């Protein structure tokens, strides 16, 4: 699709003038006419939704930065002032705060879609890798942003997470001091976190450009997961506009309805009440938890009895995504045609929710009922600690068994073109049977 | 090793007993975490609940009176200014007076306070009557003084209290109206009070049945309300339940004074988005008509 021929014809004198100097109008026009697989389903709309999320976060963030005061004495109050005294401030702030959650909902669905349909496989490895990098930056940005209101969870969450960095042997200590800007989390930390929170979204935006560049070079994947041969392009693709602008547009509006529900009717549902208590280093909350979107990783962190080991596992859980294209040896992209992988995938999604649940609960608390079974190593088997460990094991096993699954699995027959199941679904079924 | 052999069986029994107690302790310790819970708040059936709920102005005015006459003796509300009381949706909002600083009720309420200031001519410290622009005066000069005056427990600021607790308004209402006699067998330190809605874990202080650890926790605030403590101007009977409910509504408003504006905007946004979604879906069907996919 990279060799998609430009069909743009400059019409006015100005367009012709521009076209021979900075062909940006041609670039936009080509983008709009990009041949896109005709069978993309609604799971493919989340890329556009994520673009919108990034835009919303950047715009609302810039507005918030005009009123926010990055000072430990004033940060909490300034956030409240934004919601009370700045015109429309409550809207800007709640959109930004809930926007982070919405961003993660969309990012998780987008990534799982890529995982299910094998969008990480050749020739699209770089799209996936840049995407993983974006996800990693997104986590960093969200964490930094959560610290800024300087509530109890902000402060103590920052203590827990920065201490993890401190557990890295040799370099951990100096990095921790550098990160905190001193011996403890204080004003210097808040200032640099604010600065970095402002910086990272622009790095994300830069990565998004690379992500899209790679996408339009390699071409979009599709639910069938086969490459579209050149001679079938006319049959199997549609121009991006208007077909996908309208489809993405509809999905975006549905997403905004969900977004609006939270912003307008339940703006604090996704946050923690403790973060409306101003930060107090001397009082530690009974139960420090990250925001919901980081809970699975928090569970992985706590699953390992050793602190540094936990840090390795947590970063490893994101790191393993980067090498996914080389772990999955199957030639079939879409899990539609991979009976074993499909089951493992569904379990992986369920497992993700279990990990999130474990991250939200106290490790010692019982999972089922209110009774103890027997102690294994350092905790009762009927505890979130052990459930979290089993879930962590499955998380990694899912990726690590991929090379073996590829050897064992008998894939279902894959249609030879994407229009085959689209135009004649009966024929495709016949072939399968 | 040096012990007489004859004692060995008894030692073994004792060891087994200790182990059993320890095991029991472990099993007991785990339910204790579950038992260390506060009672689920009762619903205050507030008018501002739900997507269309609005504040009851009369209730907010009564709530302010309870705050002013009872709570404000110990609790500050640093984020509030008197002018806020007269802003749209606030307790003393007057639709005929758009400028909150000119609101006659709020001017009078602010003037009840003496505010420390610096004389703009001489630079000397002076006390002057409050104006709507002043923030609520804090009962204590600083947090240390507040803690010292209250047996070491600093009375928390109430500006955002309804957001700072789960199920805020119902929680405050339940806590204030939920004080009860501590159950027999609960050891309470001096300067502490029992409240079933307070967060905490009573297991270490409980001498009774370990399977029935009481709900709740200790609170340093004695039961602040008694019937008839406040004389309501609208003739409402000042029961403890009524006062708790009213002041909870006031704190809920103070914590999120833009809530009604927010919900109203949200309704318009939702209607707009639904119409837009319908239109876009119709366009989608039309554009894709006859296109196999």
Coordinates of C-alpha atoms in Angstrom, one line a residue, chain A residues 10-342:
Chain A
X10 CA -3.8 20.4 -7.7
X11 CA -6.6 22.6 -8.9
X12 CA -5.8 26.2 -8.0
X13 CA -2.7 28.2 -8.7
X14 CA -2.0 28.3 -5.0
X15 CA -2.2 24.4 -4.8
X16 CA 0.2 24.1 -7.8
X17 CA 2.6 26.6 -6.2
X18 CA 2.5 24.7 -2.9
X19 CA 2.7 21.3 -4.6
X20 CA 6.1 22.0 -6.1
X21 CA 7.5 23.5 -2.8
X22 CA 5.9 21.7 0.2
X23 CA 3.5 19.0 -1.1
X24 CA 1.6 19.0 2.2
X25 CA -1.8 19.2 0.5
X26 CA -0.9 16.2 -1.6
X27 CA 0.2 14.4 1.5
X28 CA -3.2 15.0 3.1
X29 CA -5.1 14.1 0.0
X30 CA -3.2 10.9 -0.4
X31 CA -3.9 10.1 3.2
X32 CA -7.6 10.5 2.6
X33 CA -7.6 8.3 -0.5
X34 CA -5.4 5.6 1.0
X35 CA -6.6 2.1 0.0
X36 CA -7.9 0.5 3.1
X37 CA -9.0 -3.1 3.5
X38 CA -12.7 -3.3 3.1
X39 CA -13.3 -5.7 5.9
X40 CA -12.0 -3.7 8.9
X41 CA -14.4 -4.1 11.8
X42 CA -15.1 -1.8 14.7
X43 CA -12.0 -3.0 16.6
X44 CA -10.1 -1.1 14.0
X45 CA -11.6 2.3 15.0
X46 CA -9.6 2.6 18.2
X47 CA -6.5 4.0 16.4
X48 CA -8.5 7.0 15.5
X49 CA -10.1 7.1 19.0
X50 CA -6.6 7.2 20.5
X51 CA -5.5 10.1 18.2
X52 CA -8.5 11.9 19.6
X53 CA -7.6 11.0 23.2
X54 CA -4.0 12.3 22.7
X55 CA -5.4 15.5 21.2
X56 CA -7.9 16.0 24.1
X57 CA -5.2 15.4 26.7
X58 CA -2.8 17.8 25.1
X59 CA -5.3 20.6 24.7
X60 CA -6.8 20.2 28.2
X61 CA -3.4 19.8 29.7
X62 CA -2.1 23.0 28.2
X63 CA -5.1 24.8 29.6
X64 CA -4.6 23.3 33.0
X65 CA -1.0 24.2 33.0
X66 CA -2.1 27.9 32.7
X67 CA -3.7 27.6 36.2
X68 CA -1.9 24.8 38.0
X69 CA 0.8 25.7 40.5
X70 CA 3.6 23.1 40.8
X71 CA 4.4 23.8 44.4
X72 CA 3.8 21.4 47.3
X73 CA 2.1 24.1 49.3
X74 CA -0.2 25.2 46.5
X75 CA -0.7 22.3 44.1
X76 CA -3.7 20.7 45.8
X77 CA -5.4 24.0 46.3
X78 CA -4.7 25.2 42.7
X79 CA -6.4 22.1 41.3
X80 CA -9.4 22.8 43.4
X81 CA -9.3 26.5 42.4
X82 CA -9.4 25.4 38.8
X83 CA -12.6 23.5 39.4
X84 CA -14.2 26.2 41.4
X85 CA -13.0 29.6 40.1
X86 CA -11.7 29.1 36.6
X87 CA -14.4 29.5 34.0
X88 CA -15.3 26.0 32.8
X89 CA -12.4 24.8 34.8
X90 CA -14.3 21.9 36.2
X91 CA -14.9 20.7 32.6
X92 CA -11.3 21.1 31.6
X93 CA -10.0 19.3 34.7
X94 CA -12.5 16.4 34.7
X95 CA -12.0 15.9 31.0
X96 CA -8.3 15.7 31.5
X97 CA -8.5 13.4 34.6
X98 CA -11.1 11.1 33.0
X99 CA -9.3 11.4 29.7
X100 CA -6.4 9.4 31.1
X101 CA -8.7 6.5 31.9
X102 CA -10.4 6.8 28.5
X103 CA -7.0 6.8 26.8
X104 CA -6.1 3.6 28.6
X105 CA -9.4 1.9 27.8
X106 CA -8.8 2.7 24.1
X107 CA -5.1 1.7 24.3
X108 CA -5.9 -1.7 25.8
X109 CA -8.5 -2.5 23.3
X110 CA -6.3 -1.3 20.4
X111 CA -3.4 -3.4 21.7
X112 CA -5.6 -6.5 22.2
X113 CA -6.9 -6.1 18.7
X114 CA -3.4 -6.0 17.4
X115 CA -2.6 -9.1 19.4
X116 CA -5.7 -11.0 18.3
X117 CA -5.3 -10.3 14.6
X118 CA -1.6 -10.7 14.5
X119 CA -0.9 -7.1 13.5
X120 CA 2.6 -7.3 15.0
X121 CA 3.8 -9.8 12.4
X122 CA 5.9 -9.2 9.3
X123 CA 6.0 -6.7 7.7
X124 CA 4.4 -4.8 10.6
X125 CA 6.9 -5.4 13.5
X126 CA 7.9 -1.7 13.7
X127 CA 4.3 -0.5 13.9
X128 CA 3.9 -2.8 16.9
X129 CA 7.2 -1.9 18.5
X130 CA 6.6 1.8 18.2
X131 CA 3.2 1.2 19.6
X132 CA 4.7 -0.6 22.6
X133 CA 7.0 2.4 23.1
X134 CA 3.9 4.7 23.0
X135 CA 2.2 2.5 25.6
X136 CA 5.3 2.7 27.8
X137 CA 5.4 6.5 27.5
X138 CA 1.7 6.6 28.2
X139 CA 2.1 4.8 31.5
X140 CA 4.9 7.1 32.4
X141 CA 2.9 10.2 31.5
X142 CA -0.2 8.9 33.4
X143 CA 1.9 8.2 36.5
X144 CA 3.6 11.6 36.5
X145 CA 0.2 13.3 36.0
X146 CA -1.4 11.5 38.9
X147 CA 1.3 12.9 41.2
X148 CA 0.5 16.5 40.2
X149 CA -2.7 17.2 42.3
X150 CA -0.5 16.3 45.3
X151 CA -3.2 14.3 47.2
X152 CA -2.5 11.4 49.5
X153 CA -2.5 8.9 46.7
X154 CA -0.4 11.1 44.5
X155 CA 2.3 11.5 47.1
X156 CA 2.4 7.9 48.5
X157 CA 2.0 6.4 45.0
X158 CA 5.1 8.4 44.0
X159 CA 6.9 7.2 47.0
X160 CA 6.1 3.6 46.2
X161 CA 7.0 3.8 42.5
X162 CA 10.2 5.9 42.9
X163 CA 11.4 3.5 45.7
X164 CA 11.1 0.7 43.2
X165 CA 13.7 2.5 41.0
X166 CA 15.8 2.7 44.1
X167 CA 15.8 -1.1 44.4
X168 CA 17.8 -1.5 41.2
X169 CA 21.3 -2.6 42.2
X170 CA 24.2 -0.1 41.9
X171 CA 22.5 2.6 39.7
X172 CA 19.2 2.6 41.6
X173 CA 20.3 5.0 44.3
X174 CA 21.7 7.7 42.1
X175 CA 18.8 7.4 39.7
X176 CA 16.4 7.7 42.7
X177 CA 18.1 10.9 43.9
X178 CA 18.0 12.3 40.4
X179 CA 14.3 11.4 40.0
X180 CA 13.4 12.9 43.3
X181 CA 15.7 15.9 42.9
X182 CA 16.8 15.3 46.5
X183 CA 16.7 12.7 49.3
X184 CA 12.9 12.5 49.4
X185 CA 9.8 13.3 47.4
X186 CA 9.3 17.0 47.8
X187 CA 8.9 20.2 45.9
X188 CA 11.8 19.5 43.6
X189 CA 10.2 16.2 42.7
X190 CA 6.8 17.8 42.0
X191 CA 8.5 20.4 39.7
X192 CA 10.4 17.9 37.6
X193 CA 7.3 15.6 37.4
X194 CA 5.3 18.6 36.1
X195 CA 8.0 19.4 33.6
X196 CA 8.2 15.7 32.4
X197 CA 4.5 15.4 32.4
X198 CA 4.4 18.3 30.0
X199 CA 7.2 16.8 27.9
X200 CA 6.2 13.2 27.5
X201 CA 3.0 13.7 25.5
X202 CA 4.9 15.5 22.8
X203 CA 7.3 12.5 22.7
X204 CA 4.2 10.3 22.3
X205 CA 3.0 12.6 19.5
X206 CA 6.3 12.1 17.8
X207 CA 6.0 8.3 18.2
X208 CA 2.5 8.5 16.8
X209 CA 3.9 10.0 13.6
X210 CA 6.4 7.1 13.4
X211 CA 3.6 4.7 14.2
X212 CA 1.5 6.0 11.3
X213 CA 4.4 6.3 9.0
X214 CA 5.2 2.6 9.5
X215 CA 1.5 1.8 9.2
X216 CA 1.1 3.4 5.9
X217 CA 4.3 2.0 4.6
X218 CA 3.5 -1.6 5.6
X219 CA -0.3 -1.3 5.0
X220 CA -3.1 -2.0 7.4
X221 CA -3.7 -5.5 8.7
X222 CA -7.3 -6.8 8.5
X223 CA -9.4 -9.3 10.3
X224 CA -8.5 -12.1 7.9
X225 CA -4.9 -11.2 8.4
X226 CA -3.6 -11.8 4.9
X227 CA -1.6 -9.4 2.8
X228 CA -3.6 -8.0 -0.1
X229 CA -1.9 -8.8 -3.4
X230 CA -1.4 -6.0 -5.8
X231 CA -3.8 -7.3 -8.4
X232 CA -6.6 -7.7 -5.8
X233 CA -6.2 -4.2 -4.4
X234 CA -9.0 -2.7 -6.4
X235 CA -11.3 -5.4 -5.3
X236 CA -10.3 -5.7 -1.6
X237 CA -9.7 -2.1 -0.6
X238 CA -11.7 1.1 -0.3
X239 CA -10.4 4.6 -0.1
X240 CA -10.0 5.7 3.5
X241 CA -12.3 8.6 2.9
X242 CA -15.3 8.5 3.1
X243 CA -15.6 4.9 4.0
X244 CA -13.5 4.8 7.1
X245 CA -13.8 8.5 8.1
X246 CA -17.5 7.8 8.6
X247 CA -17.1 4.5 10.3
X248 CA -14.4 5.8 12.6
X249 CA -16.5 8.9 13.1
X250 CA -19.4 6.9 14.3
X251 CA -17.2 4.9 16.7
X252 CA -15.6 8.1 18.0
X253 CA -19.0 9.5 18.9
X254 CA -20.0 6.3 20.8
X255 CA -16.7 6.6 22.6
X256 CA -17.4 10.2 23.5
X257 CA -20.8 9.2 24.9
X258 CA -19.0 6.9 27.4
X259 CA -16.4 9.6 28.0
X260 CA -19.2 12.1 28.7
X261 CA -21.0 9.8 31.1
X262 CA -17.9 9.8 33.3
X263 CA -17.0 13.5 32.9
X264 CA -20.5 14.9 33.5
X265 CA -22.2 12.3 35.7
X266 CA -19.6 10.4 37.6
X267 CA -16.3 12.3 37.4
X268 CA -14.6 10.8 40.4
X269 CA -15.8 7.2 39.9
X270 CA -12.5 6.2 38.3
X271 CA -10.3 7.9 40.9
X272 CA -9.6 7.3 44.5
X273 CA -11.3 9.3 47.3
X274 CA -8.0 9.5 49.2
X275 CA -6.6 11.8 46.5
X276 CA -8.9 14.5 47.7
X277 CA -7.0 14.5 51.0
X278 CA -3.9 16.9 50.7
X279 CA -0.6 15.0 50.6
X280 CA 0.8 14.4 54.1
X281 CA 4.1 12.6 54.2
X282 CA 3.6 11.7 57.9
X283 CA 0.3 9.8 57.3
X284 CA 0.4 6.8 55.0
X285 CA -3.0 5.7 53.5
X286 CA -4.1 2.3 54.7
X287 CA -4.2 1.0 51.2
X288 CA -2.0 2.5 48.5
X289 CA -3.3 1.6 45.1
X290 CA -2.5 3.0 41.6
X291 CA -5.2 4.1 39.2
X292 CA -7.2 1.2 37.7
X293 CA -5.3 1.1 34.5
X294 CA -2.0 0.3 36.2
X295 CA -3.5 -2.3 38.6
X296 CA -2.5 -5.4 36.5
X297 CA 1.2 -4.3 36.5
X298 CA 1.0 -3.5 40.2
X299 CA -0.2 -7.1 40.8
X300 CA 2.7 -8.4 38.8
X301 CA 5.1 -6.2 40.9
X302 CA 3.7 -7.6 44.1
X303 CA 3.6 -11.2 42.9
X304 CA 7.4 -11.5 43.2
X305 CA 8.6 -11.8 46.9
X306 CA 11.8 -9.9 46.1
X307 CA 11.5 -6.1 45.6
X308 CA 14.0 -5.9 42.7
X309 CA 12.6 -9.1 41.3
X310 CA 9.2 -7.5 41.3
X311 CA 10.5 -4.5 39.4
X312 CA 12.1 -6.8 36.8
X313 CA 8.9 -8.7 36.4
X314 CA 6.8 -5.5 36.1
X315 CA 9.1 -4.0 33.4
X316 CA 9.5 -7.4 31.9
X317 CA 5.7 -7.6 31.4
X318 CA 5.9 -4.6 29.2
X319 CA 9.3 -5.5 27.8
X320 CA 8.0 -8.9 26.5
X321 CA 5.6 -7.1 24.3
X322 CA 8.5 -5.6 22.3
X323 CA 9.8 -9.1 21.3
X324 CA 6.3 -10.5 20.6
X325 CA 6.9 -10.5 16.8
X326 CA 9.7 -13.0 17.3
X327 CA 8.0 -15.1 19.9
X328 CA 5.0 -15.9 17.7
X329 CA 6.4 -18.2 15.0
X330 CA 3.1 -19.0 13.4
X331 CA 2.7 -17.8 9.8
X332 CA -1.0 -17.2 10.3
X333 CA -1.7 -13.7 11.5
X334 CA -5.4 -13.7 12.5
X335 CA -6.3 -15.8 15.5
X336 CA -9.6 -16.4 13.7
X337 CA -7.8 -19.3 12.1
X338 CA -5.8 -20.4 15.1
X339 CA -8.0 -22.6 17.3
X340 CA -5.5 -23.0 20.2
X341 CA -4.2 -19.4 20.2
X342 CA -7.7 -18.1 20.2

